[in-house]
CSV table of C-alpha atoms in Angstrom, one decimal:
chain,number,residue,atom,x,y,z
A,1,UNK,CA,-13.7,18.8,-16.4
A,2,UNK,CA,-11.1,17.6,-17.1
A,3,UNK,CA,-8.8,20.0,-15.4
A,4,UNK,CA,-11.2,19.2,-12.2
A,5,UNK,CA,-10.0,15.6,-12.5
A,6,UNK,CA,-6.5,16.5,-12.5
A,7,UNK,CA,-6.4,18.3,-9.5
A,8,UNK,CA,-8.7,16.2,-8.0
A,9,UNK,CA,-6.5,13.4,-8.2
A,10,UNK,CA,-3.3,15.5,-7.5
A,11,UNK,CA,-4.6,16.3,-3.7
A,12,UNK,CA,-5.9,12.6,-3.5
A,13,UNK,CA,-2.5,11.7,-4.3
A,14,UNK,CA,-1.1,14.2,-1.8
A,15,UNK,CA,-3.0,13.2,1.4
A,16,UNK,CA,-2.4,9.3,0.2
A,17,UNK,CA,1.6,9.9,0.1
A,18,UNK,CA,0.9,11.7,3.8
A,19,UNK,CA,-1.0,8.4,5.3
A,20,UNK,CA,1.8,6.1,3.7
A,21,UNK,CA,4.2,8.7,5.7
A,22,UNK,CA,2.2,8.0,8.8
A,23,UNK,CA,1.8,4.2,8.0
A,24,UNK,CA,5.8,3.9,7.7
A,25,UNK,CA,6.5,5.6,11.3
A,26,UNK,CA,3.7,3.1,12.6
A,27,UNK,CA,5.5,0.2,11.3
A,28,UNK,CA,8.8,1.7,12.5
A,29,UNK,CA,7.4,1.8,16.0
A,30,UNK,CA,4.8,-0.7,16.2
A,31,UNK,CA,4.0,-2.3,19.5
A,32,UNK,CA,3.7,-5.7,18.6
A,33,UNK,CA,4.6,-7.8,15.2
A,34,UNK,CA,0.7,-8.3,14.4
A,35,UNK,CA,1.2,-4.2,14.2
A,36,UNK,CA,4.1,-4.1,12.1
A,37,UNK,CA,1.9,-6.8,10.1
A,38,UNK,CA,-1.0,-4.9,9.4
A,39,UNK,CA,0.9,-1.7,8.3
A,40,UNK,CA,2.4,-4.1,5.8
A,41,UNK,CA,-0.6,-4.3,4.6
A,42,UNK,CA,-2.3,-0.7,5.1
A,43,UNK,CA,0.6,0.0,3.1
A,44,UNK,CA,0.7,-2.3,0.0
A,45,UNK,CA,-3.3,-1.0,-0.3
A,46,UNK,CA,-1.6,2.6,-0.6
A,47,UNK,CA,0.4,2.3,-3.0
A,48,UNK,CA,-1.7,0.5,-4.8
A,49,UNK,CA,-4.4,3.9,-4.7
A,50,UNK,CA,-1.4,5.8,-5.7
A,51,UNK,CA,-0.8,3.7,-9.0
A,52,UNK,CA,-3.8,3.8,-10.1
A,53,UNK,CA,-4.6,8.1,-9.4
A,54,UNK,CA,-0.9,8.1,-11.3
A,55,UNK,CA,-3.1,6.3,-14.0
A,56,UNK,CA,-5.4,8.6,-13.5
A,57,UNK,CA,-3.0,11.5,-14.0
A,58,UNK,CA,-0.5,10.7,-16.3
A,59,UNK,CA,-3.2,8.5,-18.4
A,60,UNK,CA,-1.1,5.5,-18.9
A,61,UNK,CA,-2.8,2.4,-18.3
A,62,UNK,CA,0.8,0.8,-17.3
A,63,UNK,CA,0.1,1.8,-13.6
A,64,UNK,CA,-3.2,-0.4,-13.3
A,65,UNK,CA,-0.8,-3.3,-14.2
A,66,UNK,CA,1.9,-2.6,-11.8
A,67,UNK,CA,-1.2,-2.0,-9.3
A,68,UNK,CA,-2.8,-4.9,-10.3
A,69,UNK,CA,0.5,-7.0,-9.3
A,70,UNK,CA,1.2,-5.5,-6.6
A,71,UNK,CA,-2.2,-6.6,-5.1
A,72,UNK,CA,-1.1,-10.4,-6.1
A,73,UNK,CA,2.0,-9.6,-4.2
A,74,UNK,CA,0.7,-8.3,-1.1
A,75,UNK,CA,-1.9,-10.3,-0.4
A,76,UNK,CA,0.4,-14.1,-1.0
A,77,UNK,CA,3.0,-11.8,1.6
A,78,UNK,CA,0.3,-11.1,4.1
A,79,UNK,CA,-1.1,-14.7,3.9
A,80,UNK,CA,2.5,-15.9,4.4
A,81,UNK,CA,3.8,-13.6,6.9
A,82,UNK,CA,0.6,-14.5,8.8
A,83,UNK,CA,0.8,-17.6,8.7
A,84,UNK,CA,4.4,-17.6,10.0
A,85,UNK,CA,3.4,-15.5,12.8
A,86,UNK,CA,1.0,-18.3,13.7
A,87,UNK,CA,3.1,-21.7,13.3
A,88,UNK,CA,5.9,-20.1,13.8
A,89,UNK,CA,7.0,-22.3,10.5
A,90,UNK,CA,6.7,-21.6,6.8
A,91,UNK,CA,5.4,-25.0,5.3
C-alpha cells in the first residue's frame, strides 16, 4: 500500500511539474497583465501542491509548513497586485 502511494505521488509530481512549465510559458507570453497575474496565482497553487506531494513522498512535515507559509504569502501578494492594477496605487 505504501509503494502504491509513493508511485501515485510520483506520477502526480511529474504532472504538476509539467503544468508548472505550461503556466510559466503562459506568464512569459501572456497577452495582458491580468493573464500574468492569474498565472502567478496558479504558480503558487501548483507549488503548494508540489510541496504537499513532497511531504507525502519524503514523510517530512516541514514541507506542509512551507506550503502553509506560501499559501499565506501567495494570497497577500495576489490581493496586493490586484489592488495595484485596479487603482494604480498601492495604498
